[in-house]
XYZ file of C-alpha atoms in Angstrom:
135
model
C -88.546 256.309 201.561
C -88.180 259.478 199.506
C -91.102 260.464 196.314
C -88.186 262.184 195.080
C -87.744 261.013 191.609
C -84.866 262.414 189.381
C -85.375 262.214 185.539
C -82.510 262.463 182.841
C -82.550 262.533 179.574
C -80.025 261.286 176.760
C -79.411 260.807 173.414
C -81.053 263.588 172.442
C -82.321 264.585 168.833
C -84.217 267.047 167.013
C -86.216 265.372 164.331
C -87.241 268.388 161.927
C -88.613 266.047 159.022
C -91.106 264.794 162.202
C -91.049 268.286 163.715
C -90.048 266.914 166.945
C -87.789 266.573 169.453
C -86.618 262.824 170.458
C -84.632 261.330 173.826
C -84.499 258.486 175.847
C -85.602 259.481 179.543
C -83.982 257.867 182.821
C -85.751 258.258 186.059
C -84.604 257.341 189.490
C -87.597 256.542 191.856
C -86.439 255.326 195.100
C -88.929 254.004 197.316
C -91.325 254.118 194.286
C -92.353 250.825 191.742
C -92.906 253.164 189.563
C -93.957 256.408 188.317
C -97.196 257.753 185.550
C -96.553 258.840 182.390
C -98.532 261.692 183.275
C -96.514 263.213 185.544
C -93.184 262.307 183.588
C -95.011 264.197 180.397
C -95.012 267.491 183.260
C -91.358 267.214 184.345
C -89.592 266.478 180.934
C -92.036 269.223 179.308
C -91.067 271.742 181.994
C -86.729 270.642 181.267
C -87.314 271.542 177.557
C -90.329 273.892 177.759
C -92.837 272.504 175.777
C -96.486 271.706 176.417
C -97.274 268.276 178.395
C -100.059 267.405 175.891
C -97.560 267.681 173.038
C -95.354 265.222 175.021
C -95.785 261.325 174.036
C -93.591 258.776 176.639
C -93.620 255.455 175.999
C -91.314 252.114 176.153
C -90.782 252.207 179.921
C -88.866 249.218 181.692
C -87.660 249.438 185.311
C -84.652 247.882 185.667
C -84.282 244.504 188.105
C -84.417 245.144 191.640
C -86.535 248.769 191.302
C -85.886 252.172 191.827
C -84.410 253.053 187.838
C -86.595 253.079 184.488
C -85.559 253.778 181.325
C -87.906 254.856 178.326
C -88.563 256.971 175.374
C -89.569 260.343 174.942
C -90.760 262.371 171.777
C -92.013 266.088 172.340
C -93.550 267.332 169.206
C -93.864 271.255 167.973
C -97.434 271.166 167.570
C -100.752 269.074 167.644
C -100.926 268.740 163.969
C -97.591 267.158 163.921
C -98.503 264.647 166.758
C -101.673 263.840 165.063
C -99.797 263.158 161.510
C -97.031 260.827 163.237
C -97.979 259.545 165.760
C -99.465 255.791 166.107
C -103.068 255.813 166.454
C -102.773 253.126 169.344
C -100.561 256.027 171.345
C -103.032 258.776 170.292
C -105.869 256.829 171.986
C -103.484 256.426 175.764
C -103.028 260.231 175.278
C -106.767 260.715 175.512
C -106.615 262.487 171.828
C -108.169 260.155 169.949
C -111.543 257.733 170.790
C -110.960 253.673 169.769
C -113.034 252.577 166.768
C -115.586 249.702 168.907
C -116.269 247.251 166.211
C -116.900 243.475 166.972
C -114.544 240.081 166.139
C -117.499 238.870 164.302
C -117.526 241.718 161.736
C -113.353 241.900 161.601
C -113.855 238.446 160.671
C -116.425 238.593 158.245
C -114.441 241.066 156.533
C -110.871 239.090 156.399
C -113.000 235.932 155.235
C -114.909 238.015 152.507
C -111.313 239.502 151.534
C -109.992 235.998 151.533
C -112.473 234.746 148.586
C -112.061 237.095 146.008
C -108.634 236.674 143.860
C -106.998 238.094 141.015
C -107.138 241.908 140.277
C -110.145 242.552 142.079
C -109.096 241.081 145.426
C -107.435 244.697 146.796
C -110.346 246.361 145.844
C -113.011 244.032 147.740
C -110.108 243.875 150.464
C -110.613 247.792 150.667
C -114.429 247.670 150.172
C -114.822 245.069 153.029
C -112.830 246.668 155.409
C -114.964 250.102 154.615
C -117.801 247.839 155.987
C -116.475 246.267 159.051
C -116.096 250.292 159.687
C -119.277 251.412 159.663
């Protein structure tokens, strides 16, 4: 049983209107289930020198029987890039960004509220009720 794990990467593209760099990543982990995101970010940051924090993995499925996954990989040029592009839901995993806590009650209050006003106010009051589910 070896920690060894090997990592490739493929189909690889630079993305300049995204000012980033995008590839899917294979990684042989014998002996392992499977293996962080975290430390993938290190090893595919250190193949294409770039920063680990500016490196966002994600889709990961280990094939049947163990010991291969395959996923995606996008390494950006900069924060403000990562920031702009990326999905809020990923920024949150990466520890960048905090999660808005609201409640179901007031996400629901707010659809209803949207749902009773029609015509050419409705995307307005949509807009004004979700400012106050919010807050």
């Amino acid at each position: 049983m070896s920690d060894a794990i090997v990592v490739k990467t493929r189909k690889f593209k630079r993305n300049p209107l995204l000012s980033r760099r995008q590839m899917i990543v294979d990684v042989i982990h014998p002996g392992r289930p499977n293996v962080p995101k975290d430390e993938l970010s290190e090893v595919v940051g250190g193949m294409h020198k770039a920063d680990a924090k500016l490196t966002v993995m994600f889709g990961f499925r280990t094939k049947f029987g163990g010991g291969k996954s395959t996923g995606f990989c996008l390494i950006y040029d900069n924060e403000d890039a990562l920031r702009k592009f990326e999905p809020k839901h990923r920024l949150v995993r990466k520890g960048i960004e905090t999660r808005a806590e609201k409640s179901r009650k007031a996400i629901k209050e707010a659809k209803n509220k949207g749902l009773k006003i029609r015509g050419t106010g409705a995307r307005i009051a949509k807009h004004k009720a979700k400012r106050a589910a919010d807050s």
